[in-house]
Short mmCIF file of N, CA, C and O in Angstrom, two decimals:
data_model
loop_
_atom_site.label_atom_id
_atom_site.label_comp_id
_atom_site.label_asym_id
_atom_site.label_seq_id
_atom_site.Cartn_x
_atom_site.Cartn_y
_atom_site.Cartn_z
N UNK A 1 228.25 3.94 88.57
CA UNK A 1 227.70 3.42 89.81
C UNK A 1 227.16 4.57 90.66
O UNK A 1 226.06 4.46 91.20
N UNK A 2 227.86 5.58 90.79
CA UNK A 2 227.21 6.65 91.53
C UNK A 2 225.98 7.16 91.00
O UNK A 2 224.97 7.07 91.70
N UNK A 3 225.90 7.77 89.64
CA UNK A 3 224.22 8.08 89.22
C UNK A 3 223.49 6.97 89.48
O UNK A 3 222.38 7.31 89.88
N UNK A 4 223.63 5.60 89.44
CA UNK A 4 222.32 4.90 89.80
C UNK A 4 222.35 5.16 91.00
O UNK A 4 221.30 5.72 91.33
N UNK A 5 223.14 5.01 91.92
CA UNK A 5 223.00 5.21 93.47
C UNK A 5 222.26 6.51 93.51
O UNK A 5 221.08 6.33 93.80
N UNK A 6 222.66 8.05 93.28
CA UNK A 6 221.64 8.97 93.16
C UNK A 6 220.73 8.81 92.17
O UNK A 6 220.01 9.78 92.39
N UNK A 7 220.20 8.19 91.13
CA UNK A 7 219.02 8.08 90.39
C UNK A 7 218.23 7.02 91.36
O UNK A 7 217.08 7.20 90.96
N UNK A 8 218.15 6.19 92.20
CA UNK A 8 217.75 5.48 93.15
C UNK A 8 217.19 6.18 94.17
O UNK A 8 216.02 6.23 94.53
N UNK A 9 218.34 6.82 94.67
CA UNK A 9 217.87 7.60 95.81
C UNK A 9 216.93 8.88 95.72
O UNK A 9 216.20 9.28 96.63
N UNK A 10 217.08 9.42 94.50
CA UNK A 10 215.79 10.67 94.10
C UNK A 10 214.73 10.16 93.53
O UNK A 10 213.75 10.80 93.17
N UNK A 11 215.00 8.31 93.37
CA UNK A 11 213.47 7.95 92.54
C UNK A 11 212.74 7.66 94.45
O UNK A 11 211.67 8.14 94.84
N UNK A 12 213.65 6.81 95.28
CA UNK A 12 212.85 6.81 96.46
C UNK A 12 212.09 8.19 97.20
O UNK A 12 210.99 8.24 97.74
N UNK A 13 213.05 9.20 97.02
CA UNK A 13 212.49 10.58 97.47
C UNK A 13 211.45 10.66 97.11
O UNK A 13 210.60 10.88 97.97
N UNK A 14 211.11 10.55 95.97
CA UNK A 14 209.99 10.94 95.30
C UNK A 14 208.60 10.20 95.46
O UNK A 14 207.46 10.52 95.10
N UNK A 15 209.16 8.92 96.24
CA UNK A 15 208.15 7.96 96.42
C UNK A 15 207.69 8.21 97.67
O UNK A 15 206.53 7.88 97.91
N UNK A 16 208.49 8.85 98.70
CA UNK A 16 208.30 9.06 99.83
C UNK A 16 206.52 9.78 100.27
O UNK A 16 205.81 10.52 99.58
N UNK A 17 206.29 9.24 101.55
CA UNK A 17 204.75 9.31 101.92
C UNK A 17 204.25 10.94 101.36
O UNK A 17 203.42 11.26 100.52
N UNK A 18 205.18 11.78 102.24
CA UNK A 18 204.86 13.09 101.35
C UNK A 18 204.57 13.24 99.92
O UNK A 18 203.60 13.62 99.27
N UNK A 19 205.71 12.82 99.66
CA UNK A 19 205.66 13.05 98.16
C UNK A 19 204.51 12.53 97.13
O UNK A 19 204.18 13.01 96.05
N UNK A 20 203.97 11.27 97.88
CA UNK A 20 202.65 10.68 97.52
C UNK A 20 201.33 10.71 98.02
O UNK A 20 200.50 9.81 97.92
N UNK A 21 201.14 12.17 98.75
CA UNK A 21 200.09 12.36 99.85
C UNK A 21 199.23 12.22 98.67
O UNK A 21 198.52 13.08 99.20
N UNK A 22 198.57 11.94 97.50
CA UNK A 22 197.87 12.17 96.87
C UNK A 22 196.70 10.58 97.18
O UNK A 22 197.15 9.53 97.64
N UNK A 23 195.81 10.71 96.94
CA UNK A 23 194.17 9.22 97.45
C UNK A 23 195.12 8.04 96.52
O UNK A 23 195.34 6.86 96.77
N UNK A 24 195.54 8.85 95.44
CA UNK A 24 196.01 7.16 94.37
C UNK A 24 197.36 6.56 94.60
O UNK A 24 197.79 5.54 94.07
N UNK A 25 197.97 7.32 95.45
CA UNK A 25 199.49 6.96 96.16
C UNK A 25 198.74 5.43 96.72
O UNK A 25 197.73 5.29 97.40
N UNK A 26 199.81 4.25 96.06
CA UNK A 26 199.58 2.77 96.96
C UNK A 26 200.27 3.27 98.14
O UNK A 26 200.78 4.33 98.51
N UNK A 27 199.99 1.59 98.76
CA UNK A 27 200.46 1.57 100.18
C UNK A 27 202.08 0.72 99.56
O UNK A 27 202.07 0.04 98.53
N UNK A 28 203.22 0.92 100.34
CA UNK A 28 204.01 -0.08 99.91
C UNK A 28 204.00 -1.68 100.40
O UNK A 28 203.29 -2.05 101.34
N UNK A 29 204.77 -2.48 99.75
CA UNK A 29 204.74 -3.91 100.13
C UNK A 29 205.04 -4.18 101.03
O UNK A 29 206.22 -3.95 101.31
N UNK A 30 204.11 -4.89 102.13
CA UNK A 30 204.47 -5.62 103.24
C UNK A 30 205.88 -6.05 103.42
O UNK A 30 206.48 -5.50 104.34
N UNK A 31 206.79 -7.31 102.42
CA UNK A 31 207.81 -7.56 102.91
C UNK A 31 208.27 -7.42 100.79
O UNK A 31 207.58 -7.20 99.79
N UNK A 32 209.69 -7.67 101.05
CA UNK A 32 210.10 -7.61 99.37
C UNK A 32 210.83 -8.55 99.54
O UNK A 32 211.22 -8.61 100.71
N UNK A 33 211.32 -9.59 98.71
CA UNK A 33 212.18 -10.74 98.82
C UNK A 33 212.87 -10.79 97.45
O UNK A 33 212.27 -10.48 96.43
N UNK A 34 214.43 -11.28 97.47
CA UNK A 34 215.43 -11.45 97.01
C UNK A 34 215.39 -13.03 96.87
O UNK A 34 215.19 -13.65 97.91
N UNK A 35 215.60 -13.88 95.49
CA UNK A 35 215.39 -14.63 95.66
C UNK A 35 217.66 -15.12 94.33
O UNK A 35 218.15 -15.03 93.21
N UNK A 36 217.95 -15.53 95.62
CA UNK A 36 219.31 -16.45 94.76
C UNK A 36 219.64 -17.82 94.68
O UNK A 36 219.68 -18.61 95.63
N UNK A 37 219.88 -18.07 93.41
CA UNK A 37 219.97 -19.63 93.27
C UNK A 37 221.58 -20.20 93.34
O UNK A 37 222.46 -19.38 93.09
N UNK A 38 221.99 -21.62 93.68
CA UNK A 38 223.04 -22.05 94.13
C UNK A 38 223.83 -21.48 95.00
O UNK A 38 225.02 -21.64 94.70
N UNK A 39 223.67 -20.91 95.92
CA UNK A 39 224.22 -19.46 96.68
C UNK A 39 223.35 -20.23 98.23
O UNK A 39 222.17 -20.30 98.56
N UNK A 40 224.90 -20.79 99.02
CA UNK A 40 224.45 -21.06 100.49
C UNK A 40 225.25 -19.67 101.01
O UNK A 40 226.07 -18.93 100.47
N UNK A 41 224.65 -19.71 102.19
CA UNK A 41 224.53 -18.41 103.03
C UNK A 41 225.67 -18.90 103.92
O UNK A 41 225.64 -19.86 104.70
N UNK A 42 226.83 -17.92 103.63
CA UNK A 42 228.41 -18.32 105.10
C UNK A 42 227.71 -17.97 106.38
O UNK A 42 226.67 -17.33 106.55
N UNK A 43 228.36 -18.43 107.08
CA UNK A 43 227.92 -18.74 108.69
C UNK A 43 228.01 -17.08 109.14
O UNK A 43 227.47 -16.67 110.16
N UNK A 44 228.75 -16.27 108.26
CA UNK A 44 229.22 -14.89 109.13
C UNK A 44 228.00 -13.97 108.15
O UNK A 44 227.20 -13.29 108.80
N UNK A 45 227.92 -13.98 107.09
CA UNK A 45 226.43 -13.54 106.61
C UNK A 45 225.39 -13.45 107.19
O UNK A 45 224.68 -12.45 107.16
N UNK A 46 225.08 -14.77 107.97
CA UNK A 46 224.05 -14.83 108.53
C UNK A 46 223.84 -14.43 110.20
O UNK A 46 222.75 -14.20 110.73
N UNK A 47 225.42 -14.39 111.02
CA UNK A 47 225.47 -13.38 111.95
C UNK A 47 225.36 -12.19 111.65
O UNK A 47 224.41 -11.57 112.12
N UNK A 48 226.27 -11.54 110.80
CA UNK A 48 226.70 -10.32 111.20
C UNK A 48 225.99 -9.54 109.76
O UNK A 48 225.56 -8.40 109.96
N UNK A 49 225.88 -9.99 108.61
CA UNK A 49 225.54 -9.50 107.36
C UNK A 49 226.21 -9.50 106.12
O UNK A 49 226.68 -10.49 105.55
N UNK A 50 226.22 -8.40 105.76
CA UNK A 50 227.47 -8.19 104.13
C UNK A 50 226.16 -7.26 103.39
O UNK A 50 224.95 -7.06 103.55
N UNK A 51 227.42 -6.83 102.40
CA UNK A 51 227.09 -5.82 101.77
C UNK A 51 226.99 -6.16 99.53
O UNK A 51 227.91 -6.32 98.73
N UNK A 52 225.54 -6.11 99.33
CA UNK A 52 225.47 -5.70 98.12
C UNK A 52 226.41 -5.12 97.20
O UNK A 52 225.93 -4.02 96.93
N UNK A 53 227.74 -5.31 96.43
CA UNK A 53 228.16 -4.37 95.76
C UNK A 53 227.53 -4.12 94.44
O UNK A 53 228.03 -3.09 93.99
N UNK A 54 226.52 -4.69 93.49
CA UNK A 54 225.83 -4.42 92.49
C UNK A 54 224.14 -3.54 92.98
O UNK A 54 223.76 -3.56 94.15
N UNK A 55 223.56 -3.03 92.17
CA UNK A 55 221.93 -2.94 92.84
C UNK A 55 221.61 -3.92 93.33
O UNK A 55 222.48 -4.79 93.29
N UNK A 56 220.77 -4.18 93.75
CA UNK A 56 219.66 -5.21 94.67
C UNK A 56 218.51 -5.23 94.37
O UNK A 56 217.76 -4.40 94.88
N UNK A 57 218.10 -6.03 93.58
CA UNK A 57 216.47 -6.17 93.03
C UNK A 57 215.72 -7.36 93.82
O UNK A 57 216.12 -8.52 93.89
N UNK A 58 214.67 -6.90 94.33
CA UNK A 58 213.51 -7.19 95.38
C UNK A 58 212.37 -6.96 94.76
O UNK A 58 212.03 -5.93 94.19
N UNK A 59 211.55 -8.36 94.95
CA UNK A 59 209.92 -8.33 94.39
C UNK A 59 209.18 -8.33 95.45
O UNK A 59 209.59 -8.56 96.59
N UNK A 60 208.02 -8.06 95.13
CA UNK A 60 207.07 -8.49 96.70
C UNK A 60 205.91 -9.43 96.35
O UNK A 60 204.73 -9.37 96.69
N UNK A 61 206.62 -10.38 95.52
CA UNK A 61 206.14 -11.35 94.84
C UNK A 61 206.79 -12.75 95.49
O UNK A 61 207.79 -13.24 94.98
N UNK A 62 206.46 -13.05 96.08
CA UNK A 62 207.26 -14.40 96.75
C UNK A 62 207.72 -15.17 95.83
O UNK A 62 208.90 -15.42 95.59
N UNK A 63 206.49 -15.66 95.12
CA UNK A 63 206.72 -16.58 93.89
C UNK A 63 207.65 -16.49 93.28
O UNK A 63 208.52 -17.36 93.22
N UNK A 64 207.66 -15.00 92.46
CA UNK A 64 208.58 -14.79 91.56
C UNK A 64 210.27 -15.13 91.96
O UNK A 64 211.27 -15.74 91.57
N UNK A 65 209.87 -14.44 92.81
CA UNK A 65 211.23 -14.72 93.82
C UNK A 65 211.92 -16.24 94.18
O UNK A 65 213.08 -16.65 94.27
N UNK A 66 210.74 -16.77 94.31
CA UNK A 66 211.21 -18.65 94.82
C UNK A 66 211.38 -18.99 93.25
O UNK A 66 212.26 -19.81 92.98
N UNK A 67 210.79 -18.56 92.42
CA UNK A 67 210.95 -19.08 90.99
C UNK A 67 212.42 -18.80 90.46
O UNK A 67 213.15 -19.45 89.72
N UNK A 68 212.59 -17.47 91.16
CA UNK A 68 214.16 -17.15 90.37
C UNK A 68 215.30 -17.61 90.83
O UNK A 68 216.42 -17.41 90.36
N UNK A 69 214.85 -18.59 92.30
CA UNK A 69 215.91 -18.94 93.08
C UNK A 69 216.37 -20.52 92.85
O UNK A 69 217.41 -21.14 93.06
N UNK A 70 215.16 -20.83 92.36
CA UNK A 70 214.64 -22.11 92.07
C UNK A 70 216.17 -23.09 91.91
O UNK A 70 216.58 -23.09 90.75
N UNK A 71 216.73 -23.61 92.56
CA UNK A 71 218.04 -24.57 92.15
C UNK A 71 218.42 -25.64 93.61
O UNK A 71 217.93 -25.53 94.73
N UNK A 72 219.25 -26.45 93.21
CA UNK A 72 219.49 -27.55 94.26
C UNK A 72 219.47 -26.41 95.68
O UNK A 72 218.51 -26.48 96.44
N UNK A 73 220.80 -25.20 96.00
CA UNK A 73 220.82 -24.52 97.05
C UNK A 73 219.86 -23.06 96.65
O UNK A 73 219.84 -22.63 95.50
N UNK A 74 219.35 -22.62 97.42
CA UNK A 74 218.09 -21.55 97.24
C UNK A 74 218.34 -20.59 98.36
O UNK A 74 218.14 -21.17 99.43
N UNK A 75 218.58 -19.76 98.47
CA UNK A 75 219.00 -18.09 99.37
C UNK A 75 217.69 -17.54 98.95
O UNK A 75 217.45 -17.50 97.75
N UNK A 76 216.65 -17.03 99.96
CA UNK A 76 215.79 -15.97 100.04
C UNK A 76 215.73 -14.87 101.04
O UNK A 76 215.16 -14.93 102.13
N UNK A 77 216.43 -13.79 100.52
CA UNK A 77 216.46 -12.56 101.80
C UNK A 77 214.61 -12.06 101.48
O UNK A 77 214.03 -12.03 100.39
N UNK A 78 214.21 -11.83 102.45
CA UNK A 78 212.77 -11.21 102.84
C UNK A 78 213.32 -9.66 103.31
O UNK A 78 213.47 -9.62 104.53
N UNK A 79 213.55 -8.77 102.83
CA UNK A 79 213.75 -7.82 103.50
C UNK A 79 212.84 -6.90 104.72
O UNK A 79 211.75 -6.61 104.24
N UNK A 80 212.95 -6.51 105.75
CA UNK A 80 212.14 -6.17 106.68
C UNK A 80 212.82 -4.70 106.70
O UNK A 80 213.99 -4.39 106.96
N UNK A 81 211.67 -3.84 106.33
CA UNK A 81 212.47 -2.43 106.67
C UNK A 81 211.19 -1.86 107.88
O UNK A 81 210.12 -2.44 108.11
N UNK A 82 211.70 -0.58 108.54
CA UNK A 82 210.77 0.01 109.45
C UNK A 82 210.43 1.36 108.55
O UNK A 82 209.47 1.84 109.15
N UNK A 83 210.63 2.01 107.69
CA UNK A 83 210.84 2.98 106.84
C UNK A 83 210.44 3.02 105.56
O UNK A 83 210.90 2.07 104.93
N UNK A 84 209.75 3.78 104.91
CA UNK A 84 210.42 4.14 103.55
C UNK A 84 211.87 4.60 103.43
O UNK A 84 212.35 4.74 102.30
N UNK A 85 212.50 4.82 104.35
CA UNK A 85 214.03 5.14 104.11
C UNK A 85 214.61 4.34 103.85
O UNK A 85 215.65 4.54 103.22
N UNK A 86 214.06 2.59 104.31
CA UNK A 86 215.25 1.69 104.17
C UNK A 86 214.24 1.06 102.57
O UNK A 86 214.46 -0.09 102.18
N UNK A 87 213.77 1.46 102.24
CA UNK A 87 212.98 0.72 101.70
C UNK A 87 213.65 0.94 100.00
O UNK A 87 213.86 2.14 99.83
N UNK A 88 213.96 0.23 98.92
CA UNK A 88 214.36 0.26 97.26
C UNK A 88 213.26 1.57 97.11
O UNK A 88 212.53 2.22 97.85
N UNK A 89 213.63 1.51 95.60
CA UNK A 89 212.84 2.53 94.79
C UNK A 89 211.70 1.68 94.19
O UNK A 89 211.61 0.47 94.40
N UNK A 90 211.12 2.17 93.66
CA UNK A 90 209.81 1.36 92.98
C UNK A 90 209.89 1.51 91.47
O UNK A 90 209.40 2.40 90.78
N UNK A 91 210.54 0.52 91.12
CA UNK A 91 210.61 0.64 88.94
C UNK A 91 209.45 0.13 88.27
O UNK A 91 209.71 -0.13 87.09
N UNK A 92 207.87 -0.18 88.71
CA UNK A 92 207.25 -0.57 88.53
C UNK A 92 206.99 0.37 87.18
O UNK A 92 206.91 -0.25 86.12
N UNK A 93 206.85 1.77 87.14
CA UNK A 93 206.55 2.65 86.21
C UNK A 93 207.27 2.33 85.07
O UNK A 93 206.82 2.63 83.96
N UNK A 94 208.78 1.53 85.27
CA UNK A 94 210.19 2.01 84.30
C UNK A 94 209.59 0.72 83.46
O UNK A 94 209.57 0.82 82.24
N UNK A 95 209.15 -0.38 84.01
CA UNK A 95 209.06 -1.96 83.68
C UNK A 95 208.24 -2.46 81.87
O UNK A 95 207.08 -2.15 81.61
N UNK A 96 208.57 -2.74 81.51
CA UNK A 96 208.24 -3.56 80.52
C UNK A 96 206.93 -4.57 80.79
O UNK A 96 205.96 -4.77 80.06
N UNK A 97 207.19 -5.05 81.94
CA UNK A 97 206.16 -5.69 82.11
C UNK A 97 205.66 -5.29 83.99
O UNK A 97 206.17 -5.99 84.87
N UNK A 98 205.03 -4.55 84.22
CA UNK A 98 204.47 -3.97 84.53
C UNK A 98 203.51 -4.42 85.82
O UNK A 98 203.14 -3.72 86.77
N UNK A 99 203.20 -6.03 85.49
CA UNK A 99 202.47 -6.99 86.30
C UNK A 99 203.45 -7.22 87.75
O UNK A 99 202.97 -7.54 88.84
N UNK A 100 205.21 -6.93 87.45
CA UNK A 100 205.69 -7.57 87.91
C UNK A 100 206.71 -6.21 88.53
O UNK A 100 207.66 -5.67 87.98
N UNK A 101 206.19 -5.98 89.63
CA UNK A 101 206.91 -4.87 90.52
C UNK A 101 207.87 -5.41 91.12
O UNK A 101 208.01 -6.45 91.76
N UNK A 102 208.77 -4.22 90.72
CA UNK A 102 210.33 -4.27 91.27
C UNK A 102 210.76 -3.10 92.42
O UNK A 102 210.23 -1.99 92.49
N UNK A 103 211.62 -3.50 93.13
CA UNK A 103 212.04 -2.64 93.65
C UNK A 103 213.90 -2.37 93.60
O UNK A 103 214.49 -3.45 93.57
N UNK A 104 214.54 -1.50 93.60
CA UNK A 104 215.79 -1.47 93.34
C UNK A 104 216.66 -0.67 94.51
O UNK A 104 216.62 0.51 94.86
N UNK A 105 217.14 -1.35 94.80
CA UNK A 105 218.58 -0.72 96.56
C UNK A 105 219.95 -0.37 95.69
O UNK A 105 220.45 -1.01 94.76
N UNK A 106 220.40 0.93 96.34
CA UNK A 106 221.44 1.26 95.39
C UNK A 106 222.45 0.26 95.78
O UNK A 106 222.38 -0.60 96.66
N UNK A 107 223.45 0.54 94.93
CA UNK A 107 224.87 -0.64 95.22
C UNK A 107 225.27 -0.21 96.21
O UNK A 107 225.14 0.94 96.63
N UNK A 108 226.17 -1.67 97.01
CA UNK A 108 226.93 -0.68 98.15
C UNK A 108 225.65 -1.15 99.45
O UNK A 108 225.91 -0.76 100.59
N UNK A 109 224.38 -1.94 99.24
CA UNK A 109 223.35 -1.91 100.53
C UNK A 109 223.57 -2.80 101.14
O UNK A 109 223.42 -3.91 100.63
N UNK A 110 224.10 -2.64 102.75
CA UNK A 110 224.06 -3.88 103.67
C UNK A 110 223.06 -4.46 104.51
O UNK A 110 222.50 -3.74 105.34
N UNK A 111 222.77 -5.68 104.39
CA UNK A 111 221.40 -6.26 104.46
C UNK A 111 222.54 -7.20 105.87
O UNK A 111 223.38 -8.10 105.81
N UNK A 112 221.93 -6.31 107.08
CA UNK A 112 222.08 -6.96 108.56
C UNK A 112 220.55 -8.04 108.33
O UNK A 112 219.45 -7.87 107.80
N UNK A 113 221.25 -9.21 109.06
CA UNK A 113 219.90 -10.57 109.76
C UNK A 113 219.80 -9.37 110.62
O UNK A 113 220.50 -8.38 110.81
N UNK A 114 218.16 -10.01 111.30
CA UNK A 114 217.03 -9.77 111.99
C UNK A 114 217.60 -10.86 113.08
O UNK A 114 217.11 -10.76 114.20
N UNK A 115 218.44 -11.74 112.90
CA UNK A 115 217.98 -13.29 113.67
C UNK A 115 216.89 -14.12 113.23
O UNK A 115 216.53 -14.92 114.09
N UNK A 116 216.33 -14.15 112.28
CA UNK A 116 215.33 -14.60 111.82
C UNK A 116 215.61 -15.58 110.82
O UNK A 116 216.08 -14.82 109.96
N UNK A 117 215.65 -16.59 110.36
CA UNK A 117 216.18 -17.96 109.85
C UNK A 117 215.13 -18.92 109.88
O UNK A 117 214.46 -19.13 110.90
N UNK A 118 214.94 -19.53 108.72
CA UNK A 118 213.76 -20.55 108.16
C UNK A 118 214.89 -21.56 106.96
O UNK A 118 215.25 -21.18 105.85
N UNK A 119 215.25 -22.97 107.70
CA UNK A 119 215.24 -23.54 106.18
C UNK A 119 214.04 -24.56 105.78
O UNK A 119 213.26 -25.09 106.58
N UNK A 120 214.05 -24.67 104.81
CA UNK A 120 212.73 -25.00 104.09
C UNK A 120 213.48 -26.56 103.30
O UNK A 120 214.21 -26.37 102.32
N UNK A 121 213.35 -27.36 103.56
CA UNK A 121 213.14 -28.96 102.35
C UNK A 121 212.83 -29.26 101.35
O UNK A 121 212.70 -30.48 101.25
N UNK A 122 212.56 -28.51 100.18
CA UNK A 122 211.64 -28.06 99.59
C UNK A 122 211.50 -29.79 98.24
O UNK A 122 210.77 -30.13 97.31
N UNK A 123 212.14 -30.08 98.64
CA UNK A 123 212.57 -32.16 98.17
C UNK A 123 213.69 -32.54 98.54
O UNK A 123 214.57 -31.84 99.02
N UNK A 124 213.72 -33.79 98.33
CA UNK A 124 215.14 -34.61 99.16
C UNK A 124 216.18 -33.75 98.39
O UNK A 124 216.96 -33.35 99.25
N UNK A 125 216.46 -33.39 97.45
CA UNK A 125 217.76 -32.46 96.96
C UNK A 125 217.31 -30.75 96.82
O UNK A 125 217.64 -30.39 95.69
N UNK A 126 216.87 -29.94 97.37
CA UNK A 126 216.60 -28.83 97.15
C UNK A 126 216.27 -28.17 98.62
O UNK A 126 215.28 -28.26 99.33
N UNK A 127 217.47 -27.48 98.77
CA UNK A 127 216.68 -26.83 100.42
C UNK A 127 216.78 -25.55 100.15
O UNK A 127 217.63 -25.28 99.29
N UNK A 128 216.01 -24.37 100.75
CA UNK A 128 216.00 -23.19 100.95
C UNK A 128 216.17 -22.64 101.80
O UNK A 128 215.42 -22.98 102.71
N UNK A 129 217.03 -21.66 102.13
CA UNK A 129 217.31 -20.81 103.13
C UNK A 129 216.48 -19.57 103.15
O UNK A 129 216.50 -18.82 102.17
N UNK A 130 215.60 -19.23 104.39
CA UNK A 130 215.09 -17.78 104.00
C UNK A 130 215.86 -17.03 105.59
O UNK A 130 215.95 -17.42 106.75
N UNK A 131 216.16 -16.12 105.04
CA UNK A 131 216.99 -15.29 105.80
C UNK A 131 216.22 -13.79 106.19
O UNK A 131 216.15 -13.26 105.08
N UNK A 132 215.79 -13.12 106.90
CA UNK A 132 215.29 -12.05 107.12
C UNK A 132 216.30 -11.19 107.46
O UNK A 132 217.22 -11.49 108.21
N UNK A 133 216.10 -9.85 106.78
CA UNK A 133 217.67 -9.04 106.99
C UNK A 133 216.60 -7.26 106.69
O UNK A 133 215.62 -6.97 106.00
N UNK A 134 217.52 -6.49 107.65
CA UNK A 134 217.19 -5.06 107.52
C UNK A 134 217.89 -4.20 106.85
O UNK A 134 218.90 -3.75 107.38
N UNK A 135 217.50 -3.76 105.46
CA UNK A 135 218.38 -3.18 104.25
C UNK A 135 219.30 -1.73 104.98
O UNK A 135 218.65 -1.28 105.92
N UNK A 136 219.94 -1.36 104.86
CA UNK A 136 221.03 0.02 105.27
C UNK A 136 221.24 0.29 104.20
O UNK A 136 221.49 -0.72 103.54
N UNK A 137 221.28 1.53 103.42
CA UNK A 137 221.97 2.04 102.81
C UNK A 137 221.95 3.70 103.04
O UNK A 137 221.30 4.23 103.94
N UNK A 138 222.84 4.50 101.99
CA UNK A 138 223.26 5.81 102.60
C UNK A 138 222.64 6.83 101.54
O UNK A 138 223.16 6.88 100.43
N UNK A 139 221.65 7.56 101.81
CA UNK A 139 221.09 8.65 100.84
C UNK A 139 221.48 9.96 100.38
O UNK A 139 220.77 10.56 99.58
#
């Protein structure tokens, strides 16, 4: 658990604006979303937060995301960072499939709400929760 946490944190270094001053450096993703299926959100989650103990994989693919969540109860964290500091690493390079950018938060990341809360209807048996939360973790 600790080398991914430092293999995470030196792949973000590396991603960092400096580190990518180069014309072909992208811009990063607007928002990244977490998408979990059968998984309602406790009342104290959604005050106060909680903490990741596995990695945290985030697309900036909505879809993909609503696709993977896809079940009667549906959890979507949107992560909102102000930083590349708060921001995953980018495994897009590591990926197999390549179309489909990932981003990875070491274990251990606590994802505080924003206050920001959307549930969604999505049919008479399927509702979604989207939750907006600001990633923390320690580099």
């Amino acid at each position: 658990v600790a080398f991914i946490a430092e293999a995470i944190g030196k792949l973000g270094a590396l991603q960092a604006p400096e580190a990518s001053s180069s014309s072909t450096a992208r811009a990063p993703p607007a928002r990244l979303w977490r998408g979990m299926r059968n998984v309602r959100a406790p009342e104290e989650l959604m005050r106060i937060g909680g903490t990741e103990l596995a990695p945290l994989s985030c697309t900036p693919d909505l879809a993909l995301a609503a696709r993977f969540a896809a079940a009667k109860t549906s959890l979507l964290f949107v992560m909102s960072d102000s930083s590349f500091m708060q921001r995953g690493a980018s495994l897009q390079w590591l990926s197999t499939m390549p179309h489909e950018d990932e981003y990875l938060y070491p274990p251990c990341t606590y994802v505080q709400p924003t206050g920001r809360k959307q549930s969604i209807q999505v049919t008479d048996q399927v509702e979604c929760i989207v939750l907006e939360v600001t990633p923390q973790f320690r580099s």
